[in-house]
Each structure stands twice: as C-alpha cells, then as structure tokens.
CSV table of C-alpha atoms in Angstrom, one decimal:
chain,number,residue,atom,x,y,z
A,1,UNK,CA,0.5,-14.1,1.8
A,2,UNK,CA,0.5,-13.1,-1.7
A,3,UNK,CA,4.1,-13.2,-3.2
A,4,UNK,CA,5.7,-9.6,-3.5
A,5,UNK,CA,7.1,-10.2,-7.6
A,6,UNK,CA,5.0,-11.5,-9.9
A,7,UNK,CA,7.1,-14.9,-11.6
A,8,UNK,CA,7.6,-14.1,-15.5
A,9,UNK,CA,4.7,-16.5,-16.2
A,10,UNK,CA,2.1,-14.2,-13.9
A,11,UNK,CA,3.4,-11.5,-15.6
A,12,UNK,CA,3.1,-13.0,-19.2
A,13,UNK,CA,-0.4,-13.7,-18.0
A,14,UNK,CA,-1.2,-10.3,-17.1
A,15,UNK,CA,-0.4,-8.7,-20.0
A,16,UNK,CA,-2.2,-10.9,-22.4
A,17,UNK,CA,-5.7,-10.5,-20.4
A,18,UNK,CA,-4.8,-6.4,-20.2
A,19,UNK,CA,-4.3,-6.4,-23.6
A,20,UNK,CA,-7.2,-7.8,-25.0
A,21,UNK,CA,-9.0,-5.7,-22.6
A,22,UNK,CA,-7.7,-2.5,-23.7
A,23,UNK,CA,-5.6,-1.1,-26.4
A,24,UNK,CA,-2.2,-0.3,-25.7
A,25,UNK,CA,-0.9,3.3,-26.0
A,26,UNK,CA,0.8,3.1,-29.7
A,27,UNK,CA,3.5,6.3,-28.3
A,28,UNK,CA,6.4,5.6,-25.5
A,29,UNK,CA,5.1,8.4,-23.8
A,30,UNK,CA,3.0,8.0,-20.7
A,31,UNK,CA,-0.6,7.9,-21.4
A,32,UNK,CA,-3.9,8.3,-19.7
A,33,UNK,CA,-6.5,5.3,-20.3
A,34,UNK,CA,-9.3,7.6,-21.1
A,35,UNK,CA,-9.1,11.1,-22.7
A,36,UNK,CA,-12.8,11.7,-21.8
A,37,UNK,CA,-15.3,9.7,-19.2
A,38,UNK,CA,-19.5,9.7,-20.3
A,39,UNK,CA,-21.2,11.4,-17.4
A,40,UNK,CA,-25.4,11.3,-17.5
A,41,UNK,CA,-27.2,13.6,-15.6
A,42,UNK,CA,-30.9,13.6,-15.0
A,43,UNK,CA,-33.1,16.4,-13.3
A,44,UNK,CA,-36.9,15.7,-12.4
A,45,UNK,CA,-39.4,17.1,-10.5
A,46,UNK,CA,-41.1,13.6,-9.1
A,47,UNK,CA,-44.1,15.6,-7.7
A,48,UNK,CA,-43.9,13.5,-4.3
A,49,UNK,CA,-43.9,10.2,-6.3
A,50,UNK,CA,-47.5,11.0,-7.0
A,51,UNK,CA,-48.7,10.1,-10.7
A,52,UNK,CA,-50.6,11.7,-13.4
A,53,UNK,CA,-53.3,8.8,-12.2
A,54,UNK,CA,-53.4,10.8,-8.9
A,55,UNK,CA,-51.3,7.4,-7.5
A,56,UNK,CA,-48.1,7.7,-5.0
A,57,UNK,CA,-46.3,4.7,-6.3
A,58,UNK,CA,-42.3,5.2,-5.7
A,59,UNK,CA,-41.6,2.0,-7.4
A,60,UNK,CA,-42.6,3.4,-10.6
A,61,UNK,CA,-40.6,6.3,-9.8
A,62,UNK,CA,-37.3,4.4,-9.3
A,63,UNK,CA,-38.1,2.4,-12.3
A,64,UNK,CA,-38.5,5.3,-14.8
A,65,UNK,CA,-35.0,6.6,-13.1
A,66,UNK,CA,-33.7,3.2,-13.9
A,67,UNK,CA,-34.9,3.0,-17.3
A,68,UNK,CA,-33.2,6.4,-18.3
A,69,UNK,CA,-29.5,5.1,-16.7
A,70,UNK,CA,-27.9,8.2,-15.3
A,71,UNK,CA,-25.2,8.6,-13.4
A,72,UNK,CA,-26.2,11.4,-11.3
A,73,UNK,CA,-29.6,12.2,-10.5
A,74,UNK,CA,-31.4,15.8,-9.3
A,75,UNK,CA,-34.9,15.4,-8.3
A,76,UNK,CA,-37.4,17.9,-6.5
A,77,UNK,CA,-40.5,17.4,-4.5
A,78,UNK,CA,-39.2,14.9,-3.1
A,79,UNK,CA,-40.5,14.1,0.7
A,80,UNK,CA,-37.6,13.5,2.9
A,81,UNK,CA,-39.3,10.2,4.4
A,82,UNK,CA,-39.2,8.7,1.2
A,83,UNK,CA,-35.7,8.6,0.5
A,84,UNK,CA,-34.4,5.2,1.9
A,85,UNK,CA,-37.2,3.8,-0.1
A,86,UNK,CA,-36.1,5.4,-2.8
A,87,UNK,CA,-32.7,4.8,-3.1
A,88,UNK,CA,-33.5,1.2,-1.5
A,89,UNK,CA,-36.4,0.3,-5.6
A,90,UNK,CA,-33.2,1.7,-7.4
A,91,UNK,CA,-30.3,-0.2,-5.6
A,92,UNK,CA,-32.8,-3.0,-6.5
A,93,UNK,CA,-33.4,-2.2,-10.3
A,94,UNK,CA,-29.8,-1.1,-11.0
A,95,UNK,CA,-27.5,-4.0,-9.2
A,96,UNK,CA,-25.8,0.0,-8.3
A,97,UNK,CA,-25.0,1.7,-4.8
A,98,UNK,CA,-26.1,4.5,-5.2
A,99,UNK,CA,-25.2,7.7,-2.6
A,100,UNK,CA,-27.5,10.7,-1.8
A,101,UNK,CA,-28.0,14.1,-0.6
A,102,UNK,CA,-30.7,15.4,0.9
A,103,UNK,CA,-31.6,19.4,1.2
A,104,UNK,CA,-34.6,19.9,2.8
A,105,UNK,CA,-36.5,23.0,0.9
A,106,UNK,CA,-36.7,25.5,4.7
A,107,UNK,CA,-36.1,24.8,7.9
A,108,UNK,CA,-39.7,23.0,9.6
A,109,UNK,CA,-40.2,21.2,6.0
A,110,UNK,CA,-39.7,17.7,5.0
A,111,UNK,CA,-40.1,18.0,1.7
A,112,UNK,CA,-36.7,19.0,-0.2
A,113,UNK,CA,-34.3,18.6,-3.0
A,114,UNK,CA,-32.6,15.3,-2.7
A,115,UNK,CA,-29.4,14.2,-5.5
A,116,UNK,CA,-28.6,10.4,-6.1
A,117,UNK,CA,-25.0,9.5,-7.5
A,118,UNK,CA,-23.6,5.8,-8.3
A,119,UNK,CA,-20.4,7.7,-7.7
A,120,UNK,CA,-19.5,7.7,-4.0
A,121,UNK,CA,-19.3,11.9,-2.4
A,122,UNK,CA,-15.9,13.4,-2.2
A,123,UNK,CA,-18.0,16.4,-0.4
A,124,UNK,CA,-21.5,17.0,0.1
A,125,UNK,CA,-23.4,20.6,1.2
A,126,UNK,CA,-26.2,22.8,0.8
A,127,UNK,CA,-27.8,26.2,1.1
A,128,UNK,CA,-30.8,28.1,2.1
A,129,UNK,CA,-32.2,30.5,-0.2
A,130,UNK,CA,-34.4,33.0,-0.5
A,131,UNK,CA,-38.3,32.5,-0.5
A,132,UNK,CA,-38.4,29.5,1.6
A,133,UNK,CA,-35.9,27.4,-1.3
A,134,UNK,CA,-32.6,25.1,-0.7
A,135,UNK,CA,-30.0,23.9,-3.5
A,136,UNK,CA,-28.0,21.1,-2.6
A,137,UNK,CA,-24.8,20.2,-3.8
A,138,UNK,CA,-22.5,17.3,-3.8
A,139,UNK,CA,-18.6,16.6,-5.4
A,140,UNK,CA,-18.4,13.5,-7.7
A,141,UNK,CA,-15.2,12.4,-8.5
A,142,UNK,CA,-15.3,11.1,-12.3
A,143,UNK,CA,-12.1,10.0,-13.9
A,144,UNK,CA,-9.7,11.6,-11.6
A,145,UNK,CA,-12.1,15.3,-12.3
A,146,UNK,CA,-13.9,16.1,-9.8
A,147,UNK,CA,-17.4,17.6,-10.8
A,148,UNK,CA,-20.1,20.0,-9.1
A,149,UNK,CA,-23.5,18.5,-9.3
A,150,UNK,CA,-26.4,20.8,-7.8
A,151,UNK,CA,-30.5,19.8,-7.2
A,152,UNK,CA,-32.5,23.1,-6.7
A,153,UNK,CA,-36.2,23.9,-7.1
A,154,UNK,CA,-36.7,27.7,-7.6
A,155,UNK,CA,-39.5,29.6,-6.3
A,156,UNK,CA,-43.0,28.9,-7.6
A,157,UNK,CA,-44.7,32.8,-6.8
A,158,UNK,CA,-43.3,35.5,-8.5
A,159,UNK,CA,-39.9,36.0,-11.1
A,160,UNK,CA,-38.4,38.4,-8.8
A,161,UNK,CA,-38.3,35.7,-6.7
A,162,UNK,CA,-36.3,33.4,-8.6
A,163,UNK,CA,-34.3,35.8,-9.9
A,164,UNK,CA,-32.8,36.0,-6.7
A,165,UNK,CA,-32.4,32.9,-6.0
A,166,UNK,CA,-30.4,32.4,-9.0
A,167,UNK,CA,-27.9,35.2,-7.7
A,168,UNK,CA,-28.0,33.3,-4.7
A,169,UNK,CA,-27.3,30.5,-6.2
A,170,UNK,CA,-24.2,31.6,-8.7
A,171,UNK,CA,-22.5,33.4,-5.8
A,172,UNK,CA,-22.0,30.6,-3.7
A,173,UNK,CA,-21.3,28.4,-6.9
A,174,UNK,CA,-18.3,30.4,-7.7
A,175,UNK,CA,-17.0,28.9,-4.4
A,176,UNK,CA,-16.5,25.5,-6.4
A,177,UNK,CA,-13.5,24.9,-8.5
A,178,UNK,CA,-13.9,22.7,-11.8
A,179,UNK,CA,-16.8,21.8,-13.8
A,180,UNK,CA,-20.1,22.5,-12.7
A,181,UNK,CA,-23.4,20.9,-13.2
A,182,UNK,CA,-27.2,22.7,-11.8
A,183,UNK,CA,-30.3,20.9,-12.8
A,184,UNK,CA,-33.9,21.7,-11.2
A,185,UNK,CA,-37.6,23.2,-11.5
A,186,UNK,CA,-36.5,26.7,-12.6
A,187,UNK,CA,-40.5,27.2,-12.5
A,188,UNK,CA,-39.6,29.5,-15.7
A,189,UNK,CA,-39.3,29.2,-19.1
A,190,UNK,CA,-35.8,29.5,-21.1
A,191,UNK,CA,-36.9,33.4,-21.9
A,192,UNK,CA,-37.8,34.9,-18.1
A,193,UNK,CA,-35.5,36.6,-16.1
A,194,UNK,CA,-34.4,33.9,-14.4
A,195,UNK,CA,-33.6,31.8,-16.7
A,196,UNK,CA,-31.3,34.4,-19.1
A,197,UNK,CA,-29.7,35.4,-15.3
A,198,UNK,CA,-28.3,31.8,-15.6
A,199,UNK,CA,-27.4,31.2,-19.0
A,200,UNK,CA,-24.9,34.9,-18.9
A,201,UNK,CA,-23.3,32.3,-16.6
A,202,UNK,CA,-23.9,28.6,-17.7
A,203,UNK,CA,-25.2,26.9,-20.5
A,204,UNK,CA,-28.4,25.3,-21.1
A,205,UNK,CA,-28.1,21.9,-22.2
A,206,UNK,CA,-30.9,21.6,-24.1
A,207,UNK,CA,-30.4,25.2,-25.9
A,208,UNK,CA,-27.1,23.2,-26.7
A,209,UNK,CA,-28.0,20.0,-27.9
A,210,UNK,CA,-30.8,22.1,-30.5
A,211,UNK,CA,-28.0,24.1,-31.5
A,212,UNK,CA,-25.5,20.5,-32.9
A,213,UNK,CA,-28.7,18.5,-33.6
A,214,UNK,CA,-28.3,16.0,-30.7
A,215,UNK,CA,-31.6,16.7,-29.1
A,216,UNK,CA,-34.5,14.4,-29.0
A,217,UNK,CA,-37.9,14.6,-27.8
A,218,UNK,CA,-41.2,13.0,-29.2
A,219,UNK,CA,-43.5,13.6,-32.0
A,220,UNK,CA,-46.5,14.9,-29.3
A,221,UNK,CA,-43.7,17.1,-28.1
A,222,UNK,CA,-41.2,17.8,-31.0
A,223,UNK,CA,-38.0,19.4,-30.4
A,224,UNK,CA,-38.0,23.1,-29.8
A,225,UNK,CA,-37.4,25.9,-27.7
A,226,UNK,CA,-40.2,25.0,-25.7
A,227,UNK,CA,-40.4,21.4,-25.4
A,228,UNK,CA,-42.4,20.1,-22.6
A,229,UNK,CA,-41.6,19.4,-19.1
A,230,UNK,CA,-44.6,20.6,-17.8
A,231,UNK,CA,-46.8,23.0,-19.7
A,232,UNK,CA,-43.3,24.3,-21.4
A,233,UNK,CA,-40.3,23.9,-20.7
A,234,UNK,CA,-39.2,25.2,-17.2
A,235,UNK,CA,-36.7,22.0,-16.1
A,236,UNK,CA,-33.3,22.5,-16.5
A,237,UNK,CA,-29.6,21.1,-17.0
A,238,UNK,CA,-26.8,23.7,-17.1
A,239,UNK,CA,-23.5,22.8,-16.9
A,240,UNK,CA,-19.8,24.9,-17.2
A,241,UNK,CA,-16.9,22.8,-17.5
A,242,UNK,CA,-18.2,19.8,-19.6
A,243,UNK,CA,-18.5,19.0,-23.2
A,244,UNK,CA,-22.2,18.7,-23.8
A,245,UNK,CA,-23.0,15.5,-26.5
A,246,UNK,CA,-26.7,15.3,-26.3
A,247,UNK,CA,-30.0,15.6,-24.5
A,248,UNK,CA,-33.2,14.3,-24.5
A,249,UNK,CA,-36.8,14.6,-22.8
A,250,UNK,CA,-38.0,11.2,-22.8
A,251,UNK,CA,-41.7,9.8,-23.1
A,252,UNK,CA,-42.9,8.9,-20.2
A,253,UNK,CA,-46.3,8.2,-20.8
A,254,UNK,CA,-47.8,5.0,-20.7
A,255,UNK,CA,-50.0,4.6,-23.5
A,256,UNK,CA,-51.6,2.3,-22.5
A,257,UNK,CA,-53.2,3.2,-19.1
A,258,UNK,CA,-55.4,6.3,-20.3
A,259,UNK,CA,-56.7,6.7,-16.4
A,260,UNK,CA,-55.2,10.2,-15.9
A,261,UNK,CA,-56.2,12.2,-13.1
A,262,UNK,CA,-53.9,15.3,-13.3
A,263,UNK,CA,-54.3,16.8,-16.4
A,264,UNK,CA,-52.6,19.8,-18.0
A,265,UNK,CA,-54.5,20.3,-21.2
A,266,UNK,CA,-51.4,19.1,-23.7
A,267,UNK,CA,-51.1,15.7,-25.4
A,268,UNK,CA,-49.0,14.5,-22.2
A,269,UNK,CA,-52.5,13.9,-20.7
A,270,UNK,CA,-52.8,10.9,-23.4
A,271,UNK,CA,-51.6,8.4,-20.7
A,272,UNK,CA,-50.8,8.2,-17.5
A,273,UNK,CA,-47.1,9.4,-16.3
A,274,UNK,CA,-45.3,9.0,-13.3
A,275,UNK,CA,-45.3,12.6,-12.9
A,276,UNK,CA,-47.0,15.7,-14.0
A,277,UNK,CA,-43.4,16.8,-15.3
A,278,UNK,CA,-41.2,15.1,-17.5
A,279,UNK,CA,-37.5,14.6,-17.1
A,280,UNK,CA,-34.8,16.1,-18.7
A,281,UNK,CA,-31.7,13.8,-19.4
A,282,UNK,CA,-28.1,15.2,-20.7
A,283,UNK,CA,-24.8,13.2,-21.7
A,284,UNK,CA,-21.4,15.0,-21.3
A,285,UNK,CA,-18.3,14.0,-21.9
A,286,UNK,CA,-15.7,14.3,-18.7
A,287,UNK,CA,-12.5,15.7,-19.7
A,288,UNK,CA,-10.0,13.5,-17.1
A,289,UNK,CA,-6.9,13.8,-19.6
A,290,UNK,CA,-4.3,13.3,-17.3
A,291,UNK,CA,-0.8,14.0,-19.3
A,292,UNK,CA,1.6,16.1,-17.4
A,293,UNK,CA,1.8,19.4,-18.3
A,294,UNK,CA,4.8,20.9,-19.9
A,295,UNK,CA,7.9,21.4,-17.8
A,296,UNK,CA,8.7,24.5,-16.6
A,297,UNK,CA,11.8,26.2,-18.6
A,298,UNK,CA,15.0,25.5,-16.6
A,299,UNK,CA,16.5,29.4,-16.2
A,300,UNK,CA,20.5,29.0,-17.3
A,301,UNK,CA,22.0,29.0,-13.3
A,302,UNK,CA,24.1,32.3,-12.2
A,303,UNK,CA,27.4,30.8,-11.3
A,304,UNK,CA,27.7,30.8,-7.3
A,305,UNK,CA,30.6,30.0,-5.4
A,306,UNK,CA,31.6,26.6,-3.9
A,307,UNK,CA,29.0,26.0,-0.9
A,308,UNK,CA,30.4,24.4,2.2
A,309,UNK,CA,28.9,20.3,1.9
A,310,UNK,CA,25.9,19.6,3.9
A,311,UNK,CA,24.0,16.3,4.2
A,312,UNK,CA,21.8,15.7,1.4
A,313,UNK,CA,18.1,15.8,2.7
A,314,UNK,CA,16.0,13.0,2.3
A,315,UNK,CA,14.0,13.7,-0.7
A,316,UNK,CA,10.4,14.9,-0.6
A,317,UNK,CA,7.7,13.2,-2.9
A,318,UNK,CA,6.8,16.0,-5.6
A,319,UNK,CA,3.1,16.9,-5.1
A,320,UNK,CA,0.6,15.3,-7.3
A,321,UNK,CA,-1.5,17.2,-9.4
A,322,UNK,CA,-3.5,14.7,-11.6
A,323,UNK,CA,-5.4,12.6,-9.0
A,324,UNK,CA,-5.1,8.9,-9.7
A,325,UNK,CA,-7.4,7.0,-12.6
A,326,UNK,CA,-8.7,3.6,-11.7
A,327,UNK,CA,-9.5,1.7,-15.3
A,328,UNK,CA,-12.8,0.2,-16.2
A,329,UNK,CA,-13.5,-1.8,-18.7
A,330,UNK,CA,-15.0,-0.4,-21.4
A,331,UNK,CA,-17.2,-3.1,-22.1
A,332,UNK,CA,-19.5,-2.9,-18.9
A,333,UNK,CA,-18.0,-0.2,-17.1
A,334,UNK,CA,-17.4,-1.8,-14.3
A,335,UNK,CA,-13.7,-1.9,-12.7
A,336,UNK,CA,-11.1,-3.4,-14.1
A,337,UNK,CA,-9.8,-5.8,-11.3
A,338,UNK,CA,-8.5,-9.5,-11.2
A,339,UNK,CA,-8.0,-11.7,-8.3
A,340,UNK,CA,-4.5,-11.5,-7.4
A,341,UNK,CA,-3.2,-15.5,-7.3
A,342,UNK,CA,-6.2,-16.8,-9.9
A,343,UNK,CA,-6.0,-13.6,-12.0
A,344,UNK,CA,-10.2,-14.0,-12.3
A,345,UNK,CA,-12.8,-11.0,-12.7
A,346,UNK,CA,-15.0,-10.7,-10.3
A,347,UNK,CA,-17.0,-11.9,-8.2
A,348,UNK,CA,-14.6,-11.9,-5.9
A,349,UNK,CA,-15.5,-14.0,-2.4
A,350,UNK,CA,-14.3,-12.4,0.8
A,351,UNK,CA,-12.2,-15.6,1.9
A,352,UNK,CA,-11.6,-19.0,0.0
A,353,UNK,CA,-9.4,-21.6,0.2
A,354,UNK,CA,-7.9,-21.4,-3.1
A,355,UNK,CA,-6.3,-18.0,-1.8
A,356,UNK,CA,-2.5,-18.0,-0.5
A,357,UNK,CA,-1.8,-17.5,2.7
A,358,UNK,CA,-2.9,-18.5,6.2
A,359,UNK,CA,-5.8,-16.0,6.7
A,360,UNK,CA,-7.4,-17.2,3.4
A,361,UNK,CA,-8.7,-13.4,2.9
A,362,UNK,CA,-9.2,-12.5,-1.3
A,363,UNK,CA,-6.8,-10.2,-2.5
A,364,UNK,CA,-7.8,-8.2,-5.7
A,365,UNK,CA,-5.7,-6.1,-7.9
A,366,UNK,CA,-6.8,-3.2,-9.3
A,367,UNK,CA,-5.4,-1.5,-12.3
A,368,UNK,CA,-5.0,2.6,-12.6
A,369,UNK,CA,-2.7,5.3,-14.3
A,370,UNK,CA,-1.5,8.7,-13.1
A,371,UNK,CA,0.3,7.0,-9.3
A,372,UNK,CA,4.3,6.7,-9.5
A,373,UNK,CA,5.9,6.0,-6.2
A,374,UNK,CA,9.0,8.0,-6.0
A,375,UNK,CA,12.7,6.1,-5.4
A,376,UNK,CA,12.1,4.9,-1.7
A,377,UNK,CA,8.4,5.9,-1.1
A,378,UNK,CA,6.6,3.5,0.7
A,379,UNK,CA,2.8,1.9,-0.2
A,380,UNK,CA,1.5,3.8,2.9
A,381,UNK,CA,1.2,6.8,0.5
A,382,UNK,CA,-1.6,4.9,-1.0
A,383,UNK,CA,-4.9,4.1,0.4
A,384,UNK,CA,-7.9,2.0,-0.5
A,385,UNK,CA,-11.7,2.2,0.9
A,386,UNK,CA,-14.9,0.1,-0.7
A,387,UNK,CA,-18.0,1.5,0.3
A,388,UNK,CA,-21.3,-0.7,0.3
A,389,UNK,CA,-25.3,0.2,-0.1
A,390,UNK,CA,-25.6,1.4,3.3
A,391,UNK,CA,-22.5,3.8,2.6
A,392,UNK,CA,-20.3,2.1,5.1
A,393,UNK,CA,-17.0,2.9,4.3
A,394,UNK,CA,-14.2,0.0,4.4
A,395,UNK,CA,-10.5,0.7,4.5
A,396,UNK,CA,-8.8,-2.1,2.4
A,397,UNK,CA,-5.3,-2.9,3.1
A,398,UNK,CA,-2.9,-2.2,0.4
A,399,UNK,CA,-0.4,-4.7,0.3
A,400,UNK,CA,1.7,-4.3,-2.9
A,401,UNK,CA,1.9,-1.3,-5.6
A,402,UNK,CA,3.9,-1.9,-8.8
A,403,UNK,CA,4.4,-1.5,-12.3
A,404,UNK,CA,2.5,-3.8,-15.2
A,405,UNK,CA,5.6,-5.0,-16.8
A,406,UNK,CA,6.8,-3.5,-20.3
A,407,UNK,CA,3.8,-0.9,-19.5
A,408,UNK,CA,5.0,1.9,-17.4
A,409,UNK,CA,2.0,3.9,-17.9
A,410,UNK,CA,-0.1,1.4,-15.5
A,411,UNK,CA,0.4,0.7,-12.1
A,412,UNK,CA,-1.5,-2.1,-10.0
A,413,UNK,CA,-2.7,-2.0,-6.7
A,414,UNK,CA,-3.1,-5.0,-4.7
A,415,UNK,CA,-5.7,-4.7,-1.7
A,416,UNK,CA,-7.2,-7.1,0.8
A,417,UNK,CA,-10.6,-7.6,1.1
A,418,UNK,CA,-11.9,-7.7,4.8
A,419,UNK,CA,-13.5,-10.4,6.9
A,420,UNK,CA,-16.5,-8.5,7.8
A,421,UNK,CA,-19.7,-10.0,5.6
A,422,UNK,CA,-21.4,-6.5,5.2
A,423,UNK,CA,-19.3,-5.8,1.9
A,424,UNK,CA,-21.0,-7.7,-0.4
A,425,UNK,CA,-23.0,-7.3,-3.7
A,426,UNK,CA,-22.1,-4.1,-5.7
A,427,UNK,CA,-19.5,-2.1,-4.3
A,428,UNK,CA,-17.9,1.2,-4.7
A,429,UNK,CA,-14.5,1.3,-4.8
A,430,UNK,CA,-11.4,4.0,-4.3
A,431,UNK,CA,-8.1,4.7,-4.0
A,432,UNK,CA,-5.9,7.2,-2.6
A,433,UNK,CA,-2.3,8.3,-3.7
A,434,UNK,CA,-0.9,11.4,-1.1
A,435,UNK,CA,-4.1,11.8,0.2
A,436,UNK,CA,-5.8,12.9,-3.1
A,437,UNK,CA,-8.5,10.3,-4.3
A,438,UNK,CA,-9.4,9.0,-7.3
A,439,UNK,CA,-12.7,7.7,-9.3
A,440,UNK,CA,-14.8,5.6,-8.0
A,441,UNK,CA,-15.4,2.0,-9.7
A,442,UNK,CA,-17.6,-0.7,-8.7
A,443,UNK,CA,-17.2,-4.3,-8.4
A,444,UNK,CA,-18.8,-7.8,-7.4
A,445,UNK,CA,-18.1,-9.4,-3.5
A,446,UNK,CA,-20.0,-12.1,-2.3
A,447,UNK,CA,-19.6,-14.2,1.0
C-alpha cells in the first residue's frame, strides 16, 4: 500500500511539477484555482440527421458537433432511435464521454429533444408542454457551480401556441436555483411574442454578443438582428446567471458539394449543409469563485452566570457551502492528476507492477481546492466515482486526503483505481466532500 506521508523528497517533487503547472496564489490567503470556468453551449435543430442534400447521414452530424467543441449540447428533431449512435460518432471524434438526456416531444412519439454534456448529470428531468412539446433539462456541475441546461423545441402552428409554452416553460424554470441556460427552435423570430415573453426573463445571447461586438457570423449571413438559422433567426441561447463572452452562427455549408435538395431561397442553399438550420454556438464564462464569505459579526456576549460543567460534545463538521473544485490543467483541460508512487500524468494503467503494494492496483492523486477536513474528521467524508462511456458509475476508494505542503489552499486526494477492465479510455471523474459533489474532470485509463 501506498505510504500514508509523503518523504520530504516526494514532497519537493510535488511542488515543483504543481508549480510549473499553475501559478501560485501571490496572497497568504486561501484561494480558489479558477475565478471563472469557459462553458460552450450549442443549440441545433438537426432535422432528423437529414441534410440539405435530402441525405440522413448522422456521422456528419456528430462531426459538425465535433468541429464546433461545446461542452453542452441542445439539439431538436432528434429521433429517439438514433441516440446511441449519436453519442457513440461523437465519443469517437472527441476522445470525450459524453452523457445525455432524452425528452421525447408527447407521449406515442419517438422523436424528441435530446441534450449531450462531457460533464457527467448531477440531476436530469423533463416536462410536457402544451401543444404536443417537451423541454428537457439536465444539472451540470462546472467548477464547483452547478448549472441549468434546457433542450426545448416550441410549437411550429400558431404564436399563441408558443407563447404558452414559454410560460410553461419559465414557471417550472424558477424551480431551479443558480444559473440557467435554455437553447432550442423557438420557431419565432427575436420580435414575436414568444420570443420578448422570454427575454423580460432571460437574455438572448446573441442580442448580447451584438450589443459588446463579440458576435460572428458570415459574409452570406452578416451579423444582425436577424441572422440566419433558418429563414431568420428563430434558434436560441438564453441564459441567466452566466457572463456571456461571445457567440457565433457558424458556416456550415460545404461549398463544395452544390447537390442541395432542401432549399430555402437564401444563399444557405449555395452548398449542401447538414441541416436545413444552422447552429447557434455561445461561450460564457462560469463564475465558480469559491472564497469564503465574510464572517458573520460576533455580537459582544451578555454576561451569564457560571453554568454547571458538562462534557464537551464531540464536535460537528461545519456544513460546506462551496462544493469542492477538482484542478485541470489549463493547458488541455483535462484533470490535473499524477500517479501516486511515479508522480506521472496520465495514462494511468489499472494494475502494474511498478505500483506498491501487494494488489498491484494504480493509485492516482488528484488535486482540488475548497475540501478541509476538520480536527479528527475521517476520509470517509470524501468520496470518489469515475464514470465511463457507457455511464457506468465506479466508486473509487479514497485512501489518503492531505494537504500539498507550504500550499494550504490545495488538498490532494489519493484514489484507487479498480480491477474491473470496463474503465478504460476517457473517463469522467468526481469527488465528493459531505455528500456535496464537485466538477467533473476527465482523465486517461487503459488496461
């Protein structure tokens, strides 16, 4: 087994590689690795993975997802048969797991709303709305925040319609604390009904981006109010909670392949697209500052007489409030982990027999802020899972929590990779500290 204090030269060690990895905080004061995390979203309407050359190709689909690198993905008309494949082309083209949710539209349908996250679900649901439509939802932990992402694709007959589904929509919204994301087919453009119900509510990220500059487009589809997603602009991101950095609406035409079947009388019908409605991408920055509040003023104590001694309880951990922060590095944004006796990034192998002890098992240590054991608290109050591309969820045994030395900020968690030969490739990984999770990071097993 791995030893429980790291010798001076480990230590030594340690430090250097953390420090050339990341800057250290220049005040005494605890500090959180990251002010802000990146979070891209992407909403599409795929029309059924169907072409504007009239050809169902979901390759092409999961490559044009690929090529645009979001984090978090909202996509409509999407039929429900088609989502292992899906998420199978872009496991393939990212080297990412990547987690879903899947709404169907009504009840007797298979066609339906369907999110895809390389951050692993802290909570998933979804709702029926009016007008045979469905939203669905799912909680993303990023940074130690957790986010509300919803996929919804409004009504396609009548603005009254929509409208209501909006309502629908923001009422069981409010039901979700801390930022919130909604991208979809509004089937409206930014001046309906519909669409001014939701911004008195949320903001429109590409109204946004206009308004600092930081919106892009193309020069057959210039940046404006109405800026093509179909025949104008009636796909959406809306966000509260988040500070909005840019957004763009990508060309996805290929030039090259003039063979276009579905055409909508605009210079989008110059080549062939892998859908009749072109994406919407938006970058925000994640606010996961974790500093601790400021302490609550201490009232000046009324003087009380002498109480008669009782034993002294055994002290209570103080509730947590910041979840914990596992550290990526910021070159790849991948985690920041090291084998625990070669103090090597990954790949890490499952077993070798270069690893201490008698069961040969890898133990990896990953790196986080925001977790401080109290005096006496044992490691069972933290937790570690790794989750894989099938989604099956791995509890990893934590075998050692303790401070980086001279850095009192960072904490290290040392967990033991199973036996079992189904975690490998890209994983997601998590901790726990009193039951409240942190971010997800992934990293690199193999056999």
């Amino acid at each position: 087994m791995i030893s429980r204090v790291l010798t001076c030269v480990s230590a030594i060690f340690l430090i250097f590689v953390l420090q050339n990895l990341f800057p250290v905080p220049t005040s005494k004061a605890a500090a959180p690795m990251f002010a802000t995390v990146p979070l891209r979203v992407m909403s599409w309407n795929i029309q059924f993975g169907e072409g504007t050359d009239a050809v169902t190709n979901f390759d092409r689909t999961a490559s044009w997802i690929a090529a645009n690198n979001p984090d978090v993905v909202g996509l409509c008309e999407v039929p429900a048969d088609s989502v292992p494949t899906l998420v199978s082309l872009l496991t393939q083209k990212t080297g990412r797991v990547w987690f879903f949710q899947f709404a169907p539209k009504y009840i007797g349908t298979d066609e339906g709303n369907l999110i895809l996250s390389r951050y692993a679900f802290s909570s998933v649901n979804f709702k029926f709305l009016s007008a045979d439509r469905s939203v669905a939802e799912a909680t993303i932990n990023v940074g130690g925040q957790n986010v509300n992402f919803f996929a919804t694709h409004l009504d396609d007959a009548a603005s009254s319609n929509r409208v209501t589904e909006v309502g629908e929509i923001k009422s069981w919204a409010s039901n979700f604390a801390g930022p919130r994301v909604f991208v979809g087919d509004f089937n409206g453009g930014p001046d309906t009904a519909e669409a001014l119900a939701m911004a008195d509510t949320y903001t429109d990220a590409w109204m946004a981006s206009m308004g600092q500059g930081t919106a892009v487009a193309y020069p057959d589809n210039p940046v404006g109010v109405q800026t093509r997603t179909r025949r104008g602009r009636i796909d959406y991101v809306w966000y509260s909670g988040l500070t909005i950095r840019g957004a763009r609406i990508p060309d996805s035409r290929d030039l090259n392949n003039p063979n276009v079947a579905i055409r909508l009388g605009t210079s989008d019908d110059a080549g062939v697209r892998p859908s009749d409605h072109n994406n919407v991408v938006a970058d925000f920055d994640v606010s996961v500052d974790g500093s601790a509040p400021p302490p609550t003023p201490t009232p000046t104590p009324t003087p009380n007489p002498t109480p008669t001694p009782n034993p002294t309880p055994t002290p209570t951990p103080t509730p947590i409030t910041t979840p914990p922060l596992l550290l990526i590095d910021p070159t790849n944004g991948r985690a920041l982990a090291l084998h625990a006796s070669l103090f090597t990034r990954e790949p890490f192998s499952l077993v070798s027999e270069l690893n201490e002890g008698t069961d040969k098992r890898t133990r990896v240590m990953l790196f986080c802020t925001n977790l401080d054991l109290a005096a006496g608290e044992s490691i069972s109050s933290v937790t570690a899972v790794a989750v894989n591309s099938w989604r099956t969820v791995f509890n990893l045994p934590v075998e050692y929590v303790g401070k980086v030395g001279g850095l009192s900020w960072l904490t290290y968690v040392v967990v033991r990779l199973p036996s079992d030969g189904a975690l490998v490739g890209d994983v997601s990984v998590a901790i726990a500290f009193r039951g409240i999770g942190s971010n997800s990071v992934t990293m690199k097993v193999v056999p």
